[in-house]
PDB file of C-alpha atoms and ligand atoms in Angstrom:
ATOM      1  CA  UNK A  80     142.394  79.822 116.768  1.00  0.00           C
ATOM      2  CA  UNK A  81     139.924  81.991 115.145  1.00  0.00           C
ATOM      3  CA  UNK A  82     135.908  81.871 115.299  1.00  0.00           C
ATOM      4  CA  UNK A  83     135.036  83.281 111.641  1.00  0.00           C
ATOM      5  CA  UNK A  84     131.279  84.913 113.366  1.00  0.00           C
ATOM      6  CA  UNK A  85     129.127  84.361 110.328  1.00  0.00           C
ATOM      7  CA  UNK A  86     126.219  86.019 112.182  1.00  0.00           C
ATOM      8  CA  UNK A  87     128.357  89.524 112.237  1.00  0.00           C
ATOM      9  CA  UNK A  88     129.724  89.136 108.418  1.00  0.00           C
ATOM     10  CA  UNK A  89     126.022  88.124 107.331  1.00  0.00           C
ATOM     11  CA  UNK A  90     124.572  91.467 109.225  1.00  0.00           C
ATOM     12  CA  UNK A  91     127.602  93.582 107.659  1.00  0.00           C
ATOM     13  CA  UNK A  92     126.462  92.240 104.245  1.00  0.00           C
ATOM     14  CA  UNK A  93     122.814  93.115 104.901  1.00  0.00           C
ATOM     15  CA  UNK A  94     124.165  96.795 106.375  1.00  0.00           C
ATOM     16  CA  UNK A  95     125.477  97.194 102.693  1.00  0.00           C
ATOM     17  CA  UNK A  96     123.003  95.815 100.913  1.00  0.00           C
ATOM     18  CA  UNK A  97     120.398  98.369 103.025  1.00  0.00           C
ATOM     19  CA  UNK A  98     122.297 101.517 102.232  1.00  0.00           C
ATOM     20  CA  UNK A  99     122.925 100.537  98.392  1.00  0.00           C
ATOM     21  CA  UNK A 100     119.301  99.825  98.265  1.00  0.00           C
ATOM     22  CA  UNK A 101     118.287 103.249  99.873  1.00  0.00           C
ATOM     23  CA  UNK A 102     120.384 104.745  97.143  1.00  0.00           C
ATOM     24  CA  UNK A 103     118.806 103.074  94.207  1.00  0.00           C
ATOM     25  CA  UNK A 104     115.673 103.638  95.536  1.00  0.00           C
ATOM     26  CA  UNK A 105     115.818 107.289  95.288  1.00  0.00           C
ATOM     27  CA  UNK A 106     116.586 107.538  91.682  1.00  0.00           C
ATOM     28  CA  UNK A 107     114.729 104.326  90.738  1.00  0.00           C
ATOM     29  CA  UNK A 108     110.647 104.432  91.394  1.00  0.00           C
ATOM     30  CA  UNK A 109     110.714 100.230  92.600  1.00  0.00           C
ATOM     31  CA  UNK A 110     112.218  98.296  95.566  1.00  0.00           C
ATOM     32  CA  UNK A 111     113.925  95.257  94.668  1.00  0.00           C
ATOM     33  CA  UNK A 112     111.254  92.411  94.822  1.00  0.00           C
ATOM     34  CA  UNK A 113     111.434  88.889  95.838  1.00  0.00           C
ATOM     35  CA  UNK A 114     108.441  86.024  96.436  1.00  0.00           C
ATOM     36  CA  UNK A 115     109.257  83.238  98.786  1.00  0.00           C
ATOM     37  CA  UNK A 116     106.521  80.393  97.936  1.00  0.00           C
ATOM     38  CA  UNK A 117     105.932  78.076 100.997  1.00  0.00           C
ATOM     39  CA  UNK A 118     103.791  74.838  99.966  1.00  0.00           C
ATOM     40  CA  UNK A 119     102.789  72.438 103.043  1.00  0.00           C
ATOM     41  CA  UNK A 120     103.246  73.280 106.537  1.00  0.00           C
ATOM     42  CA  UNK A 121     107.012  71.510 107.137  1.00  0.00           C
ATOM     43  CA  UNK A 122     108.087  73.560 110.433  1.00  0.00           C
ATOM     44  CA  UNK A 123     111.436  74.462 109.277  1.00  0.00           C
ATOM     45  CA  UNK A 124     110.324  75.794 106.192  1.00  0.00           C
ATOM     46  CA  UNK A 125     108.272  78.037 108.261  1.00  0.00           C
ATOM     47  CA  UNK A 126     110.898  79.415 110.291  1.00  0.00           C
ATOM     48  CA  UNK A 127     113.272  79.604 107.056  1.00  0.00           C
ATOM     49  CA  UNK A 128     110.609  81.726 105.127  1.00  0.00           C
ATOM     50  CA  UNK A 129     109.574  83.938 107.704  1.00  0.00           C
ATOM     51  CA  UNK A 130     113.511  84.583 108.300  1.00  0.00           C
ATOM     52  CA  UNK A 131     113.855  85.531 104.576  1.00  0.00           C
ATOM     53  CA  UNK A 132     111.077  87.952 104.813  1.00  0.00           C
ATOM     54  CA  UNK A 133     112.329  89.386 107.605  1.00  0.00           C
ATOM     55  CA  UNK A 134     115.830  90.430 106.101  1.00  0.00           C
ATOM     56  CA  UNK A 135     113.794  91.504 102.997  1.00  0.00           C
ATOM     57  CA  UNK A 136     111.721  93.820 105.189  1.00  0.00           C
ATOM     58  CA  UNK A 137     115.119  95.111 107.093  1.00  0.00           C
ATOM     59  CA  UNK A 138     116.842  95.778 103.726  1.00  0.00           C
ATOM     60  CA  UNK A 139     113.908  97.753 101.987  1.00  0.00           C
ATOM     61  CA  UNK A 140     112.942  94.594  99.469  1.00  0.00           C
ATOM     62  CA  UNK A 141     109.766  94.465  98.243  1.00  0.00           C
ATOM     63  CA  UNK A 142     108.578  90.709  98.968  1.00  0.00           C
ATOM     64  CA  UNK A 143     105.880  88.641  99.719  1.00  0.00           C
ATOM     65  CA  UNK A 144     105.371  84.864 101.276  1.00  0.00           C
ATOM     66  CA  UNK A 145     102.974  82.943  99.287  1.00  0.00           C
ATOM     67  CA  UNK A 146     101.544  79.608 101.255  1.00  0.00           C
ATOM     68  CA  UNK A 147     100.087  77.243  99.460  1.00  0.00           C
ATOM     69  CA  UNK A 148      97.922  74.228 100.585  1.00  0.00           C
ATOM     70  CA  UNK A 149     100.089  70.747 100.345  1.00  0.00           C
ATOM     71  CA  UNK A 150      97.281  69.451  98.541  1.00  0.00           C
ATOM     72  CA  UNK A 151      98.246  71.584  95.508  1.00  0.00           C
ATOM     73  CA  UNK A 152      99.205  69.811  92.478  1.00  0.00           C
ATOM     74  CA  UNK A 153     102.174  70.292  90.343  1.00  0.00           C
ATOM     75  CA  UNK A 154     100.429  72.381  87.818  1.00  0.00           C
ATOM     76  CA  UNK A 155      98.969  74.446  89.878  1.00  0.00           C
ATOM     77  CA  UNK A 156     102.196  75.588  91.124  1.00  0.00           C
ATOM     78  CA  UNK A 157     103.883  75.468  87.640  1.00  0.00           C
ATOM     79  CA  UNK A 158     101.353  78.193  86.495  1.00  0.00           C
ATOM     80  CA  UNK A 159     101.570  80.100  89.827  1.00  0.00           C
ATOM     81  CA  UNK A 160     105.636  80.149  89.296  1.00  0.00           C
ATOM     82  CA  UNK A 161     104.915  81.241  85.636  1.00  0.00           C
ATOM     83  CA  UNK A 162     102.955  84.394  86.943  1.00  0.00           C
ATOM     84  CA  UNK A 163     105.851  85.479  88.649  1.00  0.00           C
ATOM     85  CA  UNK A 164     108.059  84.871  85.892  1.00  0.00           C
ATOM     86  CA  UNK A 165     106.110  87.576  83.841  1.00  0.00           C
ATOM     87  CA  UNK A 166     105.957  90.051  87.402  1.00  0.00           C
ATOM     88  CA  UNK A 167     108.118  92.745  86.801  1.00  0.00           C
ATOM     89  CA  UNK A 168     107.504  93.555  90.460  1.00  0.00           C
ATOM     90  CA  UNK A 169     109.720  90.342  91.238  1.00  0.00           C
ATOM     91  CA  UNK A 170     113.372  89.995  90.513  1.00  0.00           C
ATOM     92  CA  UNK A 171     114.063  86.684  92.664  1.00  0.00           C
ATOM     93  CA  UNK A 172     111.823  83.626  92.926  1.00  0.00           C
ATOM     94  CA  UNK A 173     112.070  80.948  95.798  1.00  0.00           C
ATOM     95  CA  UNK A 174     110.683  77.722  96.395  1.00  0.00           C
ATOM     96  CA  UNK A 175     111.034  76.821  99.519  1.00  0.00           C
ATOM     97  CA  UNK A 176     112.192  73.012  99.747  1.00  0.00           C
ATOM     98  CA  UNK A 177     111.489  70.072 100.365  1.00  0.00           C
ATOM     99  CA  UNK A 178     108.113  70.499  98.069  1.00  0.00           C
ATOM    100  CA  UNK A 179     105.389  67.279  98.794  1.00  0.00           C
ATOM    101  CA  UNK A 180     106.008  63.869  97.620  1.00  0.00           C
ATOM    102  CA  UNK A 181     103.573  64.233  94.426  1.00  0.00           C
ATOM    103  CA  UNK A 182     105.505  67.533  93.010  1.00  0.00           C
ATOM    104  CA  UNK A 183     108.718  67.125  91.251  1.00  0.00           C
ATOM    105  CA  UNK A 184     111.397  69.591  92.931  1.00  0.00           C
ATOM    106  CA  UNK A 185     113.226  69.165  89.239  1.00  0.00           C
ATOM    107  CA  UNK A 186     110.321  70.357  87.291  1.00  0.00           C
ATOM    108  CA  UNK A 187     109.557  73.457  89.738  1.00  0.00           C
ATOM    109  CA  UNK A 188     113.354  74.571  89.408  1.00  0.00           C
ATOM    110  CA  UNK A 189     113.776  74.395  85.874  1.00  0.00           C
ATOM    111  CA  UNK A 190     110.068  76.923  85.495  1.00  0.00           C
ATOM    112  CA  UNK A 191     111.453  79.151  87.471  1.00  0.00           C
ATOM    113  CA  UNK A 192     113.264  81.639  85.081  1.00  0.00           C
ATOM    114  CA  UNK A 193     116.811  81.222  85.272  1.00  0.00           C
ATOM    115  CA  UNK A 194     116.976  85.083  85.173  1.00  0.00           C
ATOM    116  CA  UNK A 195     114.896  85.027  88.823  1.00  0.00           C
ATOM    117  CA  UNK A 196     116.646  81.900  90.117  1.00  0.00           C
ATOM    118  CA  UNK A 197     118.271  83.552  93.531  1.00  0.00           C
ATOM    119  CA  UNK A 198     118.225  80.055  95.050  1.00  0.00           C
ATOM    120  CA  UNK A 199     120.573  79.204  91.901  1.00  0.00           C
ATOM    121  CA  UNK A 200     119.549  75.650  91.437  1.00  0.00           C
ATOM    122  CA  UNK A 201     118.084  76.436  87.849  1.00  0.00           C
ATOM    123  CA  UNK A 202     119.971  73.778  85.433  1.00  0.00           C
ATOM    124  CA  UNK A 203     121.100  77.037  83.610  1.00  0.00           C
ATOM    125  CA  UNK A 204     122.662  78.822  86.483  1.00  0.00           C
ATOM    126  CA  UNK A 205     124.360  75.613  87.404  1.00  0.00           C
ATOM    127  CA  UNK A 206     125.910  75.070  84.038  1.00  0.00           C
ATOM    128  CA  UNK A 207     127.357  78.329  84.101  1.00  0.00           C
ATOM    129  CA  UNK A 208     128.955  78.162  87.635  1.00  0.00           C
ATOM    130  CA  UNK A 209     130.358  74.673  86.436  1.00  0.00           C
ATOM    131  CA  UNK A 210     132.151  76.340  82.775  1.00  0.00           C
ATOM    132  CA  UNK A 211     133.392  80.248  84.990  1.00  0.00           C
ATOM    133  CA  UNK A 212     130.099  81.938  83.545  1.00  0.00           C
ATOM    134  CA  UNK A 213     128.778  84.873  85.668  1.00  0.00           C
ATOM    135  CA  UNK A 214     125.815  83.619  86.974  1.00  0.00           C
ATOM    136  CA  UNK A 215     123.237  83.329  90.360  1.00  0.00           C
ATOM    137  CA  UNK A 216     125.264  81.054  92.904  1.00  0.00           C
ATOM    138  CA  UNK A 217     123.697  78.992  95.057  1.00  0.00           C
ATOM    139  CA  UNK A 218     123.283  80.976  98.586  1.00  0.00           C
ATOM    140  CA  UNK A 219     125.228  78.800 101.189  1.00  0.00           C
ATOM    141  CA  UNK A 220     128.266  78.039  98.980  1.00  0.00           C
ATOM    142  CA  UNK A 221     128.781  81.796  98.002  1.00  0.00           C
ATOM    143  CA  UNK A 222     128.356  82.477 101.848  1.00  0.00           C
ATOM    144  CA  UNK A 223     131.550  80.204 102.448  1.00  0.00           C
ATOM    145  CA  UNK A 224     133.178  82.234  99.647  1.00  0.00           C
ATOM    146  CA  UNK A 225     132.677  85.643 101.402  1.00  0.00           C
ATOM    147  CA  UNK A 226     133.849  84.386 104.455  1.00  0.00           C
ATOM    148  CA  UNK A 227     136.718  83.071 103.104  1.00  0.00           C
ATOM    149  CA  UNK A 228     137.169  86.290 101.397  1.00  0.00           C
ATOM    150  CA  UNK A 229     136.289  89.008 104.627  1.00  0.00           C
ATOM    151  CA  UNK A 230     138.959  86.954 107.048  1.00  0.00           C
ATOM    152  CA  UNK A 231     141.251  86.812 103.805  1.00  0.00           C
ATOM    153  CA  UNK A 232     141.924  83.100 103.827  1.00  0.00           C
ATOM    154  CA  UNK A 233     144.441  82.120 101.192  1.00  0.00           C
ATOM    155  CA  UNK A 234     142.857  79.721  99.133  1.00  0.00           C
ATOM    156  CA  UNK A 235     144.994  79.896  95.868  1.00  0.00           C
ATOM    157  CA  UNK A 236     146.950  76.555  95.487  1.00  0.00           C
ATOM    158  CA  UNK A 237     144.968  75.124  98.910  1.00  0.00           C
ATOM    159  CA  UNK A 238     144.032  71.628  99.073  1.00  0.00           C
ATOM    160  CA  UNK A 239     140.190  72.241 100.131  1.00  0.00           C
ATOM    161  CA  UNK A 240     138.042  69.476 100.965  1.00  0.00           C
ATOM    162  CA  UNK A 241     134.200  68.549 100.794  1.00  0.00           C
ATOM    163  CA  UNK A 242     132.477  66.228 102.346  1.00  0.00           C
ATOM    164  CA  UNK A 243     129.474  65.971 100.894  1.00  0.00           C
ATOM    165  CA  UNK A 244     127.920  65.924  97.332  1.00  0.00           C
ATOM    166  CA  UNK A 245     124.771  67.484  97.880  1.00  0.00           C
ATOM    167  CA  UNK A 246     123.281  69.594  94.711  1.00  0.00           C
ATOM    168  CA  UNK A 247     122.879  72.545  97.215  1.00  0.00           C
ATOM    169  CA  UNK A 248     126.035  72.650  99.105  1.00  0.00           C
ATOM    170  CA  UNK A 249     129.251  70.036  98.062  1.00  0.00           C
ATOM    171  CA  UNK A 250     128.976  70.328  94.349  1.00  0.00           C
ATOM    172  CA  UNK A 251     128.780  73.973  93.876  1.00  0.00           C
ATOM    173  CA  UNK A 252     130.968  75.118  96.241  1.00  0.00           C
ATOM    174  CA  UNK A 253     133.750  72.241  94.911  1.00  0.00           C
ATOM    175  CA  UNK A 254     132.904  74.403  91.595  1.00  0.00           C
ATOM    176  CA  UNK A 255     133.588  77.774  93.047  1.00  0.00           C
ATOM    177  CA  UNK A 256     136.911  77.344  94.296  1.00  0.00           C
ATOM    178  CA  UNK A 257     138.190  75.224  91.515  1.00  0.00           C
ATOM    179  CA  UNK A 258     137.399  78.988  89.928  1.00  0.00           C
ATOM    180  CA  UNK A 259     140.570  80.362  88.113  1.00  0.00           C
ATOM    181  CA  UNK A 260     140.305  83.766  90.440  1.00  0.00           C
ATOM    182  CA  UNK A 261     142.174  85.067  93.760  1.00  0.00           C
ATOM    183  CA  UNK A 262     139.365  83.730  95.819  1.00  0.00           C
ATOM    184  CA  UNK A 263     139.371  80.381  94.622  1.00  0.00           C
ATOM    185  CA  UNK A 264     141.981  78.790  92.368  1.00  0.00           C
ATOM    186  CA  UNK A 265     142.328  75.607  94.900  1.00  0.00           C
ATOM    187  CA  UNK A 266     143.528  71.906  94.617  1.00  0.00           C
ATOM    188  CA  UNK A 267     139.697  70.120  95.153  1.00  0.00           C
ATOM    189  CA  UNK A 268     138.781  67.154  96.442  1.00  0.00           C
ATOM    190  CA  UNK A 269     134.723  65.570  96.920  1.00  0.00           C
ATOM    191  CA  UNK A 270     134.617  62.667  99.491  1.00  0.00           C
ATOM    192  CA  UNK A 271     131.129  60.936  99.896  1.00  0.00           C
ATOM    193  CA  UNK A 272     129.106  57.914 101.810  1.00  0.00           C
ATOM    194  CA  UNK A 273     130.925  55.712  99.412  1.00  0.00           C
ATOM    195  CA  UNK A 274     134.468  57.131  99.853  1.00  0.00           C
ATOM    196  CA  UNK A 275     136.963  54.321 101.532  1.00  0.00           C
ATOM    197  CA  UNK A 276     138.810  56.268 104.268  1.00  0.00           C
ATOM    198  CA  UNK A 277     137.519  59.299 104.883  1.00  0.00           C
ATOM    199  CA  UNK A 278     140.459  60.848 107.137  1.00  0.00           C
ATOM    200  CA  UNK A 279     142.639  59.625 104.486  1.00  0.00           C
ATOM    201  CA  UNK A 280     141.342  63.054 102.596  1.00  0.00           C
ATOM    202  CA  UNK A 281     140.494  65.232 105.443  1.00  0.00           C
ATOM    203  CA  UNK A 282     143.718  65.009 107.303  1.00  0.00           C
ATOM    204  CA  UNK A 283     145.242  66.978 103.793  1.00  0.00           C
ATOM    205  CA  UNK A 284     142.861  69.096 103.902  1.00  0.00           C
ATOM    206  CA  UNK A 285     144.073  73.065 104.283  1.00  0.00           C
ATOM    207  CA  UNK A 286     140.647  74.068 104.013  1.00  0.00           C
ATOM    208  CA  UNK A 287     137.988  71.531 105.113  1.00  0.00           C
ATOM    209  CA  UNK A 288     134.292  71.855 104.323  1.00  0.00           C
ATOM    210  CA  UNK A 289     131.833  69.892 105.909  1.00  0.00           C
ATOM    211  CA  UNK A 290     128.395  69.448 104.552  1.00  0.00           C
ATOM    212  CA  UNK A 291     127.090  65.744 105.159  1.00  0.00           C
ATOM    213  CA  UNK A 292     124.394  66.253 107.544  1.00  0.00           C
ATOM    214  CA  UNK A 293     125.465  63.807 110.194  1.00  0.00           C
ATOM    215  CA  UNK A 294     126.107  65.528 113.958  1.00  0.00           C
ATOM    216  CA  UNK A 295     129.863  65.777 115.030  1.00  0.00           C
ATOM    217  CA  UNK A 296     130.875  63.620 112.538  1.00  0.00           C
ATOM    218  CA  UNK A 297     134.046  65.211 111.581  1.00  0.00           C
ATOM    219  CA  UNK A 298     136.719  64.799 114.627  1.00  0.00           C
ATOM    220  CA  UNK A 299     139.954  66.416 115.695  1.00  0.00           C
ATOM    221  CA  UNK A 300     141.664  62.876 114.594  1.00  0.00           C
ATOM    222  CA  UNK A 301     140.379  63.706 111.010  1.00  0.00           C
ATOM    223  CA  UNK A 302     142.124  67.046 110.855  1.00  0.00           C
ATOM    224  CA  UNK A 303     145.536  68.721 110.279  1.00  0.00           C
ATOM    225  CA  UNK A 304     146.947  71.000 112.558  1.00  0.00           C
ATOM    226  CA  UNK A 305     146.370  74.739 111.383  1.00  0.00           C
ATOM    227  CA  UNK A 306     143.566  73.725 109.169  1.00  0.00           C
ATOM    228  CA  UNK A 307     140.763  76.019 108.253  1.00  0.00           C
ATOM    229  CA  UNK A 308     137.486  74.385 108.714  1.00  0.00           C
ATOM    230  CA  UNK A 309     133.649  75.486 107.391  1.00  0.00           C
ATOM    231  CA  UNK A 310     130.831  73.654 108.871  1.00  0.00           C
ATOM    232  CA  UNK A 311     127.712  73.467 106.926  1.00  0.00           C
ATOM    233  CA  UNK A 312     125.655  70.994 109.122  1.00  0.00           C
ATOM    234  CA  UNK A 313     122.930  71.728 111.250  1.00  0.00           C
ATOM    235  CA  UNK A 314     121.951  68.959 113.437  1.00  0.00           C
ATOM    236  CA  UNK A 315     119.468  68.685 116.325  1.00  0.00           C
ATOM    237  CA  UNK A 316     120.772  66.463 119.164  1.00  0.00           C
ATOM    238  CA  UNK A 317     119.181  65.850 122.496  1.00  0.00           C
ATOM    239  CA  UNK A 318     119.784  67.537 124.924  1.00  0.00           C
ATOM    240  CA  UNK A 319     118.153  67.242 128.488  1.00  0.00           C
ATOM    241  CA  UNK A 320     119.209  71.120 129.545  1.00  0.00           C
ATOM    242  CA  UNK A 321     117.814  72.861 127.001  1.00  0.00           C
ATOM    243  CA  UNK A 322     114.019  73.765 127.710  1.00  0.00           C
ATOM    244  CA  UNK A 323     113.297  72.712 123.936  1.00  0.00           C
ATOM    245  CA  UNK A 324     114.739  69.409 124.293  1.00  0.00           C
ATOM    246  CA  UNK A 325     117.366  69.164 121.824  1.00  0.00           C
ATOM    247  CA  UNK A 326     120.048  71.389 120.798  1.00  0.00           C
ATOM    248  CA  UNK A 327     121.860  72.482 117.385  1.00  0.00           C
ATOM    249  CA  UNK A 328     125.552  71.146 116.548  1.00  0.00           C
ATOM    250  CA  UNK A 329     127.130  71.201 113.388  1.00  0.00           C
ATOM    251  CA  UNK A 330     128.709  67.822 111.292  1.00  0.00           C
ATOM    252  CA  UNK A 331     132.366  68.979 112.693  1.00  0.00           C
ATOM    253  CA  UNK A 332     132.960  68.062 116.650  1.00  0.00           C
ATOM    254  CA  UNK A 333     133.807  71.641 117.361  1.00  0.00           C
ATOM    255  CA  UNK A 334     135.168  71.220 120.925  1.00  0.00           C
ATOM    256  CA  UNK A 335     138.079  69.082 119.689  1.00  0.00           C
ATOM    257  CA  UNK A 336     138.361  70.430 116.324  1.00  0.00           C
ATOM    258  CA  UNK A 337     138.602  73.975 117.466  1.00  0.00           C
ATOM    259  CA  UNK A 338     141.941  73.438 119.658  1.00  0.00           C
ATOM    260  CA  UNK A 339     143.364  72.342 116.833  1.00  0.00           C
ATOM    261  CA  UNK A 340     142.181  74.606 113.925  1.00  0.00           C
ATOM    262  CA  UNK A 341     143.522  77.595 112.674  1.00  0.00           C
ATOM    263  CA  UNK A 342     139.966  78.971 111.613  1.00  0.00           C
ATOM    264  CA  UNK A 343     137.026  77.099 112.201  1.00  0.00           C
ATOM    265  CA  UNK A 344     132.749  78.352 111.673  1.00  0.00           C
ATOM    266  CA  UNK A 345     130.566  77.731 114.473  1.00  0.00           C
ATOM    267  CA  UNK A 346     127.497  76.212 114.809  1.00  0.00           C
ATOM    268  CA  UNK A 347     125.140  78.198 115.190  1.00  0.00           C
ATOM    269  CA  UNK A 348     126.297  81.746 113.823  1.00  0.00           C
ATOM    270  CA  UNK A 349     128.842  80.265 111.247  1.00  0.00           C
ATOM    271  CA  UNK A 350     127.261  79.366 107.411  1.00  0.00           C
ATOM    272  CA  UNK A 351     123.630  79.505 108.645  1.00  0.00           C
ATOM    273  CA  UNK A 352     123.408  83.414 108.761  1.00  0.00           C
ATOM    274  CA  UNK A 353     124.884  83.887 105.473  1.00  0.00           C
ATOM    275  CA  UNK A 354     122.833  81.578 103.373  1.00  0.00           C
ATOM    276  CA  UNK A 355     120.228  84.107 103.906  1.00  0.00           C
ATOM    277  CA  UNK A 356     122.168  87.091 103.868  1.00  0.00           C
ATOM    278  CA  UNK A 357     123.566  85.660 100.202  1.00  0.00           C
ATOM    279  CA  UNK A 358     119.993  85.369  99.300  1.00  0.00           C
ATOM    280  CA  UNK A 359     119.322  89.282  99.569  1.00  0.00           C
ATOM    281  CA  UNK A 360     122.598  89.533  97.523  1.00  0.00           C
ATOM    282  CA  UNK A 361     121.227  87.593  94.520  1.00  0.00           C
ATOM    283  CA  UNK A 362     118.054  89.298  94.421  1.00  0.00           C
ATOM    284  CA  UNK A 363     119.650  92.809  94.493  1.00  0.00           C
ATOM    285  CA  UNK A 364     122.045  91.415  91.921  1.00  0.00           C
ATOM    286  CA  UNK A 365     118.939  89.983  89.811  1.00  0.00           C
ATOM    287  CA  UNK A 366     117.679  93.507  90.134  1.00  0.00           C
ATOM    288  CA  UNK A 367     120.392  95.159  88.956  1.00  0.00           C
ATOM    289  CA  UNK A 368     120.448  93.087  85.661  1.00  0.00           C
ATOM    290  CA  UNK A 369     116.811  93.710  85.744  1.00  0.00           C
ATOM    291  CA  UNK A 370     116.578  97.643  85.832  1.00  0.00           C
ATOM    292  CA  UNK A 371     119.475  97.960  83.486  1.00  0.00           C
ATOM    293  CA  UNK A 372     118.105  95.862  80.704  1.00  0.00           C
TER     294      UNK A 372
HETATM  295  N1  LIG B 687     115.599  74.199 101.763  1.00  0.00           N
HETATM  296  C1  LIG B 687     116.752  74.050 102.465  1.00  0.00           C
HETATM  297  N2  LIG B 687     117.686  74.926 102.001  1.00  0.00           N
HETATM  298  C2  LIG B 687     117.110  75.628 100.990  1.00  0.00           C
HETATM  299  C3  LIG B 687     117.554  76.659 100.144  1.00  0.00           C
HETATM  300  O1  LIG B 687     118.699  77.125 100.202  1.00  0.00           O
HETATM  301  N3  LIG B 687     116.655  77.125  99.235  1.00  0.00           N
HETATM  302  C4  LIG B 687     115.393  76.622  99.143  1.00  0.00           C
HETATM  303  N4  LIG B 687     114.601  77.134  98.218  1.00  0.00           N
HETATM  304  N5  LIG B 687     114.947  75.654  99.922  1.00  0.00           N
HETATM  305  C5  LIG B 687     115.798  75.161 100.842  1.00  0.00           C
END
């Protein structure tokens, strides 16, 4: 059994990304640039922003965090998203969610311009993942893709299987690797809350992908021998040892799924350092397009 250590791919990715950038820099006069806009005070948000600054600030990006009051109203942040639109200084846009009750997520994606969309959510950018069009990919799937890729896990002709449907994670990575490409080119399957018999799916599964949210949900009895499994949850349990109180496990029940796995991500330092590490990638790549236009 393997642990695929998403914390040492995701800091080999931002090693790359720093020298590249050091590169460009010296024939180019600006950094790329990305804005992380943080509306409300939602503690996770916090420490998810500040984390995305912080790579920015390793790599040599040019960003800035912009909190705004929950109290804002959708326009408001419509025409503050429109500003950056027309920054130069900016390649990527983010919007940190969840956004307050009264804004509509949908209406703040779809003003961000699909060009500066590193979160890839844009209706634009999803379209074109779903027909093969090159486009910004939504960070945590494309994370699971490179570290399928770096531990070379044969995918082509692999039954892989999602749980989950989420717009974030289970339909855009189901997307990627129905890709015709050598990274991708798999047999897919989607199960949900409303699937009957879960296992029934999972125990085919070559190459399982967990992304439901729900703590140790997915157990060794679910699994076949050999399999590769990617866990995308990130659930706080109690836990009466730890001085915070509770502790972080993932939706797959890695103590008896790893003794039977082939490969398997742990939680933490599996997907989680990635997402953000596929963030910086976007935003150089949104550069790239931008200073070659
Ligand atoms: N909230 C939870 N995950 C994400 C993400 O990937 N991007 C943004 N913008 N907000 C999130």
């Amino acid at each position: 059994m393997t642990i695929i250590d998403g914390k040492l791919i995701s800091e080999q990715i931002i090693l790359e990304l720093k020298e590249e950038t050091a590169k460009i820099i010296q024939k180019r006069e600006r950094a790329p640039g990305l804005v992380a806009i943080l509306v409300g005070e939602n503690p996770a948000s916090k420490v998810y922003v500040n984390s995305k600054k912080k790579a920015c600030d390793n790599i040599g990006f040019h960003s800035e965090v912009l909190k705004l009051s929950e109290n804002i109203s959708e326009l408001e942040l419509v025409e503050i998203v429109q500003k950056y639109n027309e920054n130069e200084l900016f390649d990527g846009i983010l919007v940190q969610l969840p956004l307050p009750k009264h804004i509509s997520e949908d209406k703040i994606i779809e003003t961000i311009s699909s060009e500066k969309d590193v979160d890839g959510f844009h209706p634009i950018n999803v379209g074109k993942l779903s027909i093969g069009q090159d486009s910004l990919i939504p960070c945590t799937p494309y994370g699971i893709l490179e570290l399928l890729k770096r531990y070379k896990i044969q995918t082509v002709g692999k039954h892989v299987v999602v749980v989950g449907r989420s717009n974030i994670v289970g339909k855009p990575i189901a997307n990627l690797m129905l890709q015709k490409n050598n990274n991708a080119n798999s047999t897919v399957t989607i199960v949900h809350s409303a699937t009957k018999n879960i296992s029934h799916y999972t125990k085919q599964a070559d190459i399982l992908i967990a992304a439901i949210g729900k703590a140790n949900f997915i157990t060794a009895e679910m699994i076949k021998e050999n399999a590769t499994i990617i866990d995308v949850g990130i659930n706080r349990i109690e836990d009466s040892n730890s001085p915070k109180g509770y502790k972080l496990v993932g939706d797959v029940d890695f103590n008896s799924v790893s003794e039977k796995a082939e490969f398997i991500t742990p939680v933490p330092g599996g997907v989680g350092p990635m997402t953000i590490a596929m963030l910086m990638k976007n935003t150089y790549k949104a550069y790239l397009r931008n200073i070659n236009k």
